[in-house]
mmCIF file of C-alpha atoms in Angstrom:
data_model
loop_
_atom_site.group_PDB
_atom_site.id
_atom_site.type_symbol
_atom_site.label_atom_id
_atom_site.label_comp_id
_atom_site.label_asym_id
_atom_site.label_seq_id
_atom_site.Cartn_x
_atom_site.Cartn_y
_atom_site.Cartn_z
ATOM 1 C CA MET H 1 76.301 -34.619 -36.525
ATOM 2 C CA THR H 2 75.290 -31.023 -36.570
ATOM 3 C CA LEU H 3 71.931 -30.247 -38.161
ATOM 4 C CA PRO H 4 71.818 -27.400 -40.577
ATOM 5 C CA GLU H 5 70.250 -24.166 -39.401
ATOM 6 C CA PRO H 6 66.701 -23.637 -40.769
ATOM 7 C CA ASP H 7 66.520 -21.309 -43.724
ATOM 8 C CA THR H 8 64.617 -18.411 -42.211
ATOM 9 C CA SER H 9 65.296 -16.060 -45.126
ATOM 10 C CA ARG H 10 62.795 -17.856 -47.341
ATOM 11 C CA LEU H 11 60.087 -17.682 -44.660
ATOM 12 C CA ASP H 12 60.875 -14.037 -44.044
ATOM 13 C CA ALA H 13 60.432 -13.355 -47.787
ATOM 14 C CA ILE H 14 57.106 -15.118 -47.803
ATOM 15 C CA ASN H 15 55.895 -13.262 -44.750
ATOM 16 C CA ALA H 16 57.006 -9.892 -46.202
ATOM 17 C CA ALA H 17 55.391 -10.527 -49.553
ATOM 18 C CA ALA H 18 52.130 -11.819 -47.969
ATOM 19 C CA THR H 19 51.974 -8.709 -45.705
ATOM 20 C CA ASP H 20 52.616 -6.457 -48.664
ATOM 21 C CA VAL H 21 49.758 -7.964 -50.745
ATOM 22 C CA ALA H 22 47.428 -7.967 -47.731
ATOM 23 C CA ALA H 23 48.196 -4.336 -47.031
ATOM 24 C CA SER H 24 47.478 -3.349 -50.599
ATOM 25 C CA ASN H 25 44.215 -5.355 -50.678
ATOM 26 C CA VAL H 26 43.113 -3.960 -47.357
ATOM 27 C CA ALA H 27 43.843 -0.422 -48.460
ATOM 28 C CA ASP H 28 41.657 -0.941 -51.568
ATOM 29 C CA LEU H 29 38.894 -2.352 -49.498
ATOM 30 C CA LEU H 30 38.859 0.626 -47.159
ATOM 31 C CA ALA H 31 39.010 3.201 -49.944
ATOM 32 C CA LEU H 32 36.753 1.599 -52.479
ATOM 33 C CA ALA H 33 34.223 -0.539 -50.496
ATOM 34 C CA ILE H 34 34.050 0.820 -47.010
ATOM 35 C CA CYS H 35 34.810 4.377 -48.081
ATOM 36 C CA HIS H 36 36.884 4.958 -44.872
ATOM 37 C CA ARG H 37 39.893 7.269 -44.974
ATOM 38 C CA PRO H 38 43.071 6.556 -43.093
ATOM 39 C CA ASP H 39 42.610 9.692 -40.970
ATOM 40 C CA GLU H 40 39.126 8.755 -39.776
ATOM 41 C CA PRO H 41 38.658 7.088 -36.361
ATOM 42 C CA ALA H 42 39.246 3.287 -36.366
ATOM 43 C CA LEU H 43 39.829 0.521 -33.957
ATOM 44 C CA VAL H 44 41.392 -2.882 -34.752
ATOM 45 C CA VAL H 45 40.693 -5.752 -32.323
ATOM 46 C CA CYS H 46 42.825 -8.732 -33.062
ATOM 47 C CA ASP H 47 44.472 -11.853 -31.609
ATOM 48 C CA THR H 48 47.763 -13.347 -32.589
ATOM 49 C CA ARG H 49 46.949 -17.110 -32.500
ATOM 50 C CA SER H 50 47.623 -17.695 -36.107
ATOM 51 C CA TRP H 51 49.963 -16.594 -38.834
ATOM 52 C CA LEU H 52 47.147 -15.116 -40.929
ATOM 53 C CA ASN H 53 45.951 -13.028 -37.902
ATOM 54 C CA VAL H 54 49.487 -11.551 -37.511
ATOM 55 C CA VAL H 55 49.745 -10.724 -41.269
ATOM 56 C CA LEU H 56 46.355 -9.084 -41.409
ATOM 57 C CA THR H 57 46.931 -7.084 -38.282
ATOM 58 C CA GLU H 58 50.098 -5.656 -39.731
ATOM 59 C CA ALA H 59 48.257 -4.971 -43.000
ATOM 60 C CA TYR H 60 45.695 -2.869 -41.136
ATOM 61 C CA ARG H 61 48.413 -1.115 -39.172
ATOM 62 C CA ARG H 62 49.904 0.058 -42.509
ATOM 63 C CA ALA H 63 46.500 0.996 -44.029
ATOM 64 C CA LEU H 64 45.234 2.642 -40.850
ATOM 65 C CA PRO H 65 48.342 4.194 -39.220
ATOM 66 C CA GLN H 66 46.303 6.210 -36.707
ATOM 67 C CA ALA H 67 43.988 3.404 -35.600
ATOM 68 C CA SER H 68 44.013 2.052 -32.098
ATOM 69 C CA VAL H 69 44.963 -1.652 -31.899
ATOM 70 C CA ILE H 70 43.812 -4.030 -29.059
ATOM 71 C CA ASP H 71 45.005 -7.531 -28.538
ATOM 72 C CA PHE H 72 41.828 -9.307 -27.472
ATOM 73 C CA ASP H 73 43.819 -11.843 -25.440
ATOM 74 C CA ALA H 74 45.718 -9.169 -23.534
ATOM 75 C CA VAL H 75 42.806 -7.263 -22.111
ATOM 76 C CA THR H 76 39.502 -8.024 -20.293
ATOM 77 C CA PRO H 77 36.198 -8.140 -22.191
ATOM 78 C CA ASP H 78 35.120 -5.078 -20.232
ATOM 79 C CA THR H 79 38.043 -3.101 -21.664
ATOM 80 C CA VAL H 80 36.985 -4.026 -25.229
ATOM 81 C CA LEU H 81 33.385 -3.011 -24.554
ATOM 82 C CA ALA H 82 34.483 0.266 -22.993
ATOM 83 C CA THR H 83 36.641 1.054 -26.054
ATOM 84 C CA PHE H 84 33.619 0.322 -28.361
ATOM 85 C CA ALA H 85 31.470 2.694 -26.307
ATOM 86 C CA GLN H 86 33.948 5.578 -26.862
ATOM 87 C CA LEU H 87 33.902 5.453 -30.637
ATOM 88 C CA PRO H 88 31.908 8.141 -32.408
ATOM 89 C CA ALA H 89 29.301 7.132 -35.042
ATOM 90 C CA GLY H 90 31.003 6.608 -38.406
ATOM 91 C CA SER H 91 34.121 5.052 -36.907
ATOM 92 C CA LEU H 92 35.468 1.765 -38.263
ATOM 93 C CA VAL H 93 35.912 -1.402 -36.208
ATOM 94 C CA VAL H 94 38.102 -4.190 -37.626
ATOM 95 C CA LEU H 95 37.865 -7.637 -35.970
ATOM 96 C CA ILE H 96 40.664 -10.084 -36.790
ATOM 97 C CA GLN H 97 39.766 -13.415 -35.124
ATOM 98 C CA SER H 98 41.464 -16.749 -35.126
ATOM 99 C CA THR H 99 38.100 -18.193 -34.151
ATOM 100 C CA SER H 100 35.225 -15.808 -33.152
ATOM 101 C CA PHE H 101 35.434 -13.280 -30.312
ATOM 102 C CA ARG H 102 32.987 -13.920 -27.489
ATOM 103 C CA LEU H 103 31.725 -11.076 -25.259
ATOM 104 C CA GLU H 104 28.943 -12.856 -23.263
ATOM 105 C CA ALA H 105 25.628 -11.757 -24.766
ATOM 106 C CA PHE H 106 27.131 -9.034 -26.780
ATOM 107 C CA ARG H 107 26.523 -9.821 -30.496
ATOM 108 C CA ILE H 108 29.486 -7.909 -31.674
ATOM 109 C CA ARG H 109 28.765 -6.998 -35.298
ATOM 110 C CA ILE H 110 24.991 -6.432 -34.732
ATOM 111 C CA GLU H 111 25.654 -4.202 -31.712
ATOM 112 C CA LEU H 112 28.292 -2.234 -33.450
ATOM 113 C CA PHE H 113 26.001 -1.609 -36.366
ATOM 114 C CA LYS H 114 23.370 -0.314 -33.984
ATOM 115 C CA ARG H 115 25.877 2.264 -32.778
ATOM 116 C CA GLY H 116 26.348 3.547 -36.369
ATOM 117 C CA LEU H 117 29.815 1.992 -36.744
ATOM 118 C CA LYS H 118 31.360 0.446 -39.790
ATOM 119 C CA VAL H 119 32.542 -3.158 -39.277
ATOM 120 C CA ILE H 120 35.034 -5.337 -41.068
ATOM 121 C CA GLU H 121 34.882 -8.869 -39.595
ATOM 122 C CA HIS H 122 37.500 -11.583 -40.363
ATOM 123 C CA VAL H 123 36.595 -14.792 -38.629
ATOM 124 C CA HIS H 124 37.966 -18.418 -38.185
ATOM 125 C CA LEU H 125 41.262 -17.492 -39.638
ATOM 126 C CA SER H 126 42.941 -20.337 -37.731
ATOM 127 C CA ARG H 127 41.022 -22.754 -40.015
ATOM 128 C CA MET H 128 43.065 -21.638 -42.980
ATOM 129 C CA PRO H 129 46.722 -22.588 -42.368
ATOM 130 C CA GLY H 130 49.639 -22.443 -44.722
ATOM 131 C CA VAL H 131 48.905 -21.686 -48.385
ATOM 132 C CA GLN H 132 45.210 -21.353 -47.523
ATOM 133 C CA GLY H 133 46.130 -18.118 -45.803
ATOM 134 C CA LEU H 134 47.536 -16.873 -49.121
ATOM 135 C CA HIS H 135 44.223 -17.768 -50.819
ATOM 136 C CA TYR H 136 42.401 -15.772 -48.104
ATOM 137 C CA ILE H 137 44.637 -12.760 -48.604
ATOM 138 C CA ALA H 138 44.014 -12.933 -52.359
ATOM 139 C CA SER H 139 40.301 -13.076 -51.763
ATOM 140 C CA LEU H 140 40.391 -9.608 -50.171
ATOM 141 C CA ALA H 141 41.309 -7.973 -53.460
ATOM 142 C CA TYR H 142 38.616 -5.546 -54.435
ATOM 143 C CA ASP H 143 37.786 -4.851 -58.085
ATOM 144 C CA PRO H 144 34.791 -2.454 -57.975
ATOM 145 C CA ALA H 145 34.082 -2.745 -61.750
ATOM 146 C CA TYR H 146 33.696 -6.514 -61.409
ATOM 147 C CA TYR H 147 31.907 -6.778 -58.108
ATOM 148 C CA ARG H 148 29.551 -3.900 -58.581
ATOM 149 C CA GLY H 149 29.086 -4.101 -62.383
ATOM 150 C CA VAL H 150 28.624 -7.904 -62.643
ATOM 151 C CA GLY H 151 26.957 -8.129 -59.211
ATOM 152 C CA HIS H 152 24.236 -5.633 -59.932
ATOM 153 C CA ALA H 153 23.737 -7.137 -63.402
ATOM 154 C CA LEU H 154 23.431 -10.551 -61.894
ATOM 155 C CA LYS H 155 20.816 -9.378 -59.435
ATOM 156 C CA ALA H 156 18.794 -7.698 -62.187
ATOM 157 C CA ARG H 157 18.845 -10.820 -64.224
ATOM 158 C CA ILE H 158 17.855 -13.070 -61.287
ATOM 159 C CA ASP H 159 15.020 -10.692 -60.227
ATOM 160 C CA ARG H 160 13.376 -10.734 -63.644
ATOM 161 C CA ALA H 161 13.990 -14.431 -64.466
ATOM 162 C CA ARG H 162 10.943 -16.745 -64.634
ATOM 163 C CA HIS H 163 13.064 -19.864 -64.279
ATOM 164 C CA GLY H 164 16.641 -21.082 -64.147
ATOM 165 C CA MET H 165 18.890 -24.182 -64.380
ATOM 166 C CA VAL H 166 22.140 -25.369 -63.050
ATOM 167 C CA ASP H 167 24.136 -27.782 -65.143
ATOM 168 C CA SER H 168 26.757 -29.678 -63.084
ATOM 169 C CA GLY H 169 28.312 -31.746 -65.819
ATOM 170 C CA GLY H 170 25.530 -33.802 -67.354
ATOM 171 C CA GLU H 171 23.081 -33.401 -64.379
ATOM 172 C CA GLN H 172 20.564 -30.607 -64.423
ATOM 173 C CA LEU H 173 18.770 -28.948 -61.426
ATOM 174 C CA VAL H 174 15.749 -27.011 -62.682
ATOM 175 C CA PHE H 175 14.192 -24.071 -60.829
ATOM 176 C CA ALA H 176 10.780 -23.820 -62.488
ATOM 177 C CA SER H 177 9.840 -20.730 -60.551
ATOM 178 C CA PRO H 178 10.712 -17.004 -60.392
ATOM 179 C CA PHE H 179 13.214 -16.168 -57.653
ATOM 180 C CA GLU H 180 13.140 -14.125 -54.500
ATOM 181 C CA SER H 181 14.622 -10.680 -54.752
ATOM 182 C CA ALA H 182 18.400 -11.301 -54.782
ATOM 183 C CA LYS H 183 20.622 -9.959 -51.999
ATOM 184 C CA LEU H 184 24.045 -8.567 -52.699
ATOM 185 C CA ASN H 185 27.322 -8.906 -50.802
ATOM 186 C CA ILE H 186 29.648 -7.029 -53.239
ATOM 187 C CA GLY H 187 31.025 -4.087 -51.294
ATOM 188 C CA ASP H 188 28.378 -1.544 -52.424
ATOM 189 C CA TYR H 189 26.641 -0.225 -49.349
ATOM 190 C CA SER H 190 24.773 2.620 -51.015
ATOM 191 C CA GLY H 191 21.212 2.756 -49.713
ATOM 192 C CA MET H 192 21.965 0.290 -46.831
ATOM 193 C CA ASN H 193 21.629 0.893 -43.198
ATOM 194 C CA ASN H 194 24.971 -0.818 -42.263
ATOM 195 C CA ILE H 195 28.397 -0.583 -43.885
ATOM 196 C CA GLY H 196 30.579 -3.674 -43.700
ATOM 197 C CA GLY H 197 30.055 -7.235 -42.622
ATOM 198 C CA GLN H 198 31.943 -10.500 -42.746
ATOM 199 C CA PHE H 199 34.806 -10.676 -45.311
ATOM 200 C CA PRO H 200 35.766 -11.690 -47.916
ATOM 201 C CA LEU H 201 33.165 -10.178 -50.264
ATOM 202 C CA GLY H 202 31.591 -11.745 -53.330
ATOM 203 C CA GLU H 203 28.169 -13.279 -53.411
ATOM 204 C CA VAL H 204 24.629 -12.730 -54.784
ATOM 205 C CA PHE H 205 22.013 -15.039 -53.301
ATOM 206 C CA THR H 206 18.363 -15.813 -53.682
ATOM 207 C CA GLU H 207 16.038 -18.877 -53.614
ATOM 208 C CA ALA H 208 13.004 -20.069 -55.559
ATOM 209 C CA GLN H 209 9.744 -18.371 -54.665
ATOM 210 C CA ASP H 210 8.209 -21.776 -54.910
ATOM 211 C CA LEU H 211 10.543 -24.212 -53.342
ATOM 212 C CA GLU H 212 8.604 -27.186 -54.647
ATOM 213 C CA ALA H 213 9.318 -26.045 -58.185
ATOM 214 C CA VAL H 214 12.980 -27.201 -57.735
ATOM 215 C CA ASN H 215 13.562 -30.650 -59.333
ATOM 216 C CA GLY H 216 16.345 -32.549 -60.914
ATOM 217 C CA ARG H 217 19.883 -33.729 -60.089
ATOM 218 C CA VAL H 218 23.017 -31.878 -59.013
ATOM 219 C CA ARG H 219 26.576 -33.072 -58.533
ATOM 220 C CA ILE H 220 28.372 -31.509 -55.592
ATOM 221 C CA PHE H 221 32.108 -31.574 -54.910
ATOM 222 C CA VAL H 222 32.186 -30.049 -51.464
ATOM 223 C CA PHE H 223 29.767 -29.839 -48.488
ATOM 224 C CA GLY H 224 29.985 -28.209 -45.035
ATOM 225 C CA ASP H 225 30.467 -30.750 -42.232
ATOM 226 C CA THR H 226 29.242 -30.636 -38.708
ATOM 227 C CA HIS H 227 32.218 -28.522 -37.659
ATOM 228 C CA PHE H 228 31.540 -25.885 -40.433
ATOM 229 C CA MET H 229 34.627 -27.147 -42.331
ATOM 230 C CA VAL H 230 34.912 -27.917 -46.007
ATOM 231 C CA ASN H 231 34.551 -31.708 -46.686
ATOM 232 C CA ARG H 232 35.713 -32.669 -50.120
ATOM 233 C CA PRO H 233 34.876 -36.275 -51.138
ATOM 234 C CA GLU H 234 37.132 -38.125 -53.610
ATOM 235 C CA SER H 235 34.486 -37.934 -56.382
ATOM 236 C CA PRO H 236 31.357 -35.693 -56.657
ATOM 237 C CA ILE H 237 28.138 -36.758 -54.909
ATOM 238 C CA THR H 238 24.896 -36.639 -56.951
ATOM 239 C CA LEU H 239 21.789 -35.410 -55.166
ATOM 240 C CA ILE H 240 18.317 -36.288 -56.474
ATOM 241 C CA ILE H 241 15.873 -33.497 -55.717
ATOM 242 C CA GLU H 242 12.041 -33.737 -56.066
ATOM 243 C CA LYS H 243 9.694 -30.946 -55.135
ATOM 244 C CA GLY H 244 12.500 -29.056 -53.408
ATOM 245 C CA ARG H 245 13.555 -31.986 -51.226
ATOM 246 C CA VAL H 246 16.514 -34.349 -51.304
ATOM 247 C CA THR H 247 15.050 -37.741 -52.031
ATOM 248 C CA GLY H 248 18.106 -39.758 -52.969
ATOM 249 C CA THR H 249 21.893 -39.742 -53.486
ATOM 250 C CA GLU H 250 24.494 -41.456 -55.601
ATOM 251 C CA ASN H 251 28.226 -41.888 -54.546
ATOM 252 C CA ALA H 252 27.459 -40.395 -51.179
ATOM 253 C CA THR H 253 30.087 -40.696 -48.429
ATOM 254 C CA PRO H 254 29.267 -41.807 -44.903
ATOM 255 C CA ALA H 255 29.986 -38.273 -43.670
ATOM 256 C CA PHE H 256 27.468 -36.781 -46.110
ATOM 257 C CA LEU H 257 24.848 -39.378 -45.281
ATOM 258 C CA GLU H 258 25.330 -38.698 -41.608
ATOM 259 C CA MET H 259 24.720 -34.962 -42.204
ATOM 260 C CA LEU H 260 21.460 -35.780 -44.117
ATOM 261 C CA ASP H 261 20.367 -38.013 -41.218
ATOM 262 C CA ILE H 262 21.016 -35.267 -38.709
ATOM 263 C CA ILE H 263 18.801 -32.850 -40.674
ATOM 264 C CA ARG H 264 16.013 -35.445 -41.220
ATOM 265 C CA ALA H 265 16.107 -36.317 -37.473
ATOM 266 C CA HIS H 266 15.144 -32.733 -36.498
ATOM 267 C CA GLU H 267 13.327 -31.440 -39.559
ATOM 268 C CA GLY H 268 11.672 -34.560 -41.018
ATOM 269 C CA GLU H 269 12.988 -34.007 -44.502
ATOM 270 C CA VAL H 270 15.861 -32.199 -46.284
ATOM 271 C CA TRP H 271 14.871 -29.087 -48.158
ATOM 272 C CA VAL H 272 16.926 -27.243 -50.729
ATOM 273 C CA ARG H 273 16.715 -23.511 -50.097
ATOM 274 C CA GLU H 274 19.427 -21.017 -50.905
ATOM 275 C CA LEU H 275 20.760 -20.598 -54.492
ATOM 276 C CA GLY H 276 23.986 -18.723 -54.085
ATOM 277 C CA PHE H 277 25.972 -17.122 -56.981
ATOM 278 C CA GLY H 278 29.491 -16.922 -55.606
ATOM 279 C CA MET H 279 31.711 -14.255 -57.241
ATOM 280 C CA ASN H 280 35.120 -14.404 -55.510
ATOM 281 C CA ARG H 281 37.628 -15.417 -58.073
ATOM 282 C CA ALA H 282 40.291 -16.339 -55.441
ATOM 283 C CA PHE H 283 38.309 -19.582 -54.726
ATOM 284 C CA SER H 284 37.575 -22.309 -57.096
ATOM 285 C CA ARG H 285 37.294 -26.147 -57.203
ATOM 286 C CA GLU H 286 41.088 -26.156 -57.131
ATOM 287 C CA LEU H 287 41.682 -23.228 -54.740
ATOM 288 C CA LEU H 288 40.034 -24.084 -51.424
ATOM 289 C CA VAL H 289 40.059 -23.049 -47.815
ATOM 290 C CA ASN H 290 38.762 -25.104 -44.876
ATOM 291 C CA ASP H 291 36.315 -22.592 -43.427
ATOM 292 C CA ILE H 292 32.985 -23.143 -45.064
ATOM 293 C CA GLY H 293 31.737 -19.607 -44.384
ATOM 294 C CA THR H 294 34.702 -18.188 -46.205
ATOM 295 C CA TYR H 295 34.653 -20.714 -49.127
ATOM 296 C CA GLU H 296 30.949 -19.759 -49.619
ATOM 297 C CA ARG H 297 32.162 -16.852 -51.865
ATOM 298 C CA MET H 298 33.713 -19.429 -54.290
ATOM 299 C CA CYS H 299 33.116 -18.408 -57.882
ATOM 300 C CA GLY H 300 30.270 -20.719 -58.875
ATOM 301 C CA ILE H 301 27.008 -22.094 -57.465
ATOM 302 C CA HIS H 302 26.321 -23.125 -53.895
ATOM 303 C CA LEU H 303 23.072 -24.323 -52.366
ATOM 304 C CA SER H 304 21.856 -24.850 -48.862
ATOM 305 C CA LEU H 305 20.331 -27.964 -47.339
ATOM 306 C CA GLY H 306 17.895 -27.672 -44.447
ATOM 307 C CA ALA H 307 14.843 -25.522 -43.677
ATOM 308 C CA LYS H 308 16.772 -22.654 -42.077
ATOM 309 C CA HIS H 309 17.207 -19.313 -44.055
ATOM 310 C CA GLY H 310 16.935 -16.179 -42.054
ATOM 311 C CA VAL H 311 16.626 -13.852 -45.012
ATOM 312 C CA TYR H 312 13.575 -15.311 -46.764
ATOM 313 C CA THR H 313 10.447 -16.441 -44.959
ATOM 314 C CA LYS H 314 8.245 -19.214 -46.349
ATOM 315 C CA PRO H 315 4.856 -20.189 -44.946
ATOM 316 C CA GLN H 316 5.715 -23.874 -44.561
ATOM 317 C CA PHE H 317 8.551 -23.149 -42.112
ATOM 318 C CA LYS H 318 8.366 -21.875 -38.547
ATOM 319 C CA ARG H 319 11.511 -20.086 -37.587
ATOM 320 C CA LYS H 320 11.777 -22.000 -34.271
ATOM 321 C CA ASP H 321 11.601 -25.338 -36.034
ATOM 322 C CA ALA H 322 14.128 -24.603 -38.805
ATOM 323 C CA ARG H 323 17.552 -25.619 -37.465
ATOM 324 C CA TYR H 324 19.842 -26.380 -40.280
ATOM 325 C CA HIS H 325 21.510 -24.461 -43.145
ATOM 326 C CA VAL H 326 24.317 -26.635 -44.698
ATOM 327 C CA ASP H 327 26.162 -25.202 -47.620
ATOM 328 C CA ILE H 328 26.908 -27.534 -50.562
ATOM 329 C CA PHE H 329 28.849 -26.567 -53.658
ATOM 330 C CA ALA H 330 27.846 -27.655 -57.148
ATOM 331 C CA VAL H 331 30.136 -28.669 -59.925
ATOM 332 C CA THR H 332 29.270 -25.634 -62.010
ATOM 333 C CA GLU H 333 29.544 -26.180 -65.738
ATOM 334 C CA ALA H 334 26.770 -23.801 -66.767
ATOM 335 C CA VAL H 335 24.053 -21.684 -65.221
ATOM 336 C CA TYR H 336 20.947 -20.486 -67.149
ATOM 337 C CA LEU H 337 18.469 -17.781 -66.167
ATOM 338 C CA ASP H 338 15.485 -18.225 -68.425
ATOM 339 C CA ASP H 339 17.256 -19.330 -71.670
ATOM 340 C CA GLU H 340 20.365 -17.088 -71.191
ATOM 341 C CA ARG H 341 23.596 -18.750 -70.224
ATOM 342 C CA VAL H 342 25.104 -16.583 -67.587
ATOM 343 C CA TYR H 343 27.994 -18.792 -66.454
ATOM 344 C CA GLN H 344 30.510 -20.735 -68.503
ATOM 345 C CA ASN H 345 34.285 -21.492 -68.416
ATOM 346 C CA GLY H 346 34.427 -20.786 -64.713
ATOM 347 C CA ALA H 347 33.167 -17.189 -64.957
ATOM 348 C CA TRP H 348 30.075 -15.135 -64.892
ATOM 349 C CA GLN H 349 29.202 -13.863 -68.483
ATOM 350 C CA LEU H 350 26.970 -10.896 -67.636
ATOM 351 C CA GLN H 351 27.741 -7.386 -68.513
ATOM 352 C CA PRO H 352 26.498 -4.382 -66.556
ATOM 353 C CA ASP H 353 23.070 -3.162 -67.678
#
């Protein structure tokens, strides 16, 4: 019996459509967020180990037709470093990585920023196969009115709030404290030292000034596992939080309990620190990707477990002793800042000030 030939026309159509959308989204990011013109110096460093890498590389070739392109796997690390050294300040470096490029002690993004270069970093793309790659491409769409308007309004509301609350479907987590000055990842680099970062965009984050003022219960539907991958239990897990610490759980899976045990073994107790307001509408409870660092932009609330948070310092934590920052994602039915409901029906409800 002769087997039928595979239908490559459908796959070709999917590839072409995905590349077209990616090229359009990348062009908007460059023009509206990074403020980089196609004729300005640019370097794309890529690998070709995943379908998403190939699609994004072609998208950047179209958006930056004069850019130099280096296949990381085809050259030596010294060649890559030498090419970086030749770039004038203000140039753009795009890193398209199936995992994460390693150049010995060279911390790529930090070192490039020190040289006055713009950086767009795409990491761990191999963790997002198949349809997840399409979700990732969609997440690169840039709507400046939404990200900048709602993002700045959200920061302003967080910064003046005296307290807040997250309702995760009948369970309430109360933040009876003002918040730390919120940080933005919304594609607005005005007044910042560096332009760019890890993509996709879409997050405003803070934490309680007084971590012990965080009390209540929260239902989570996803948590980051020990391999930095999304772990989605069959039903939400309820966390019981007292004075900023996880003191109990309901419906917890063995994998989640193992993660708590690991944190307790090294830090003694499990603190709740980051309060993240994800804004990227390409990700939701239904639209997921495996990479936890990418999914962190999901439109809704995420928290972190563990004492580690490099942005905000607290007197009870010594940097050398704080080892863990594990992202968890709340079932987000409503979010209140003071007595104002700022999230409902799966969307942020703030208008620009």
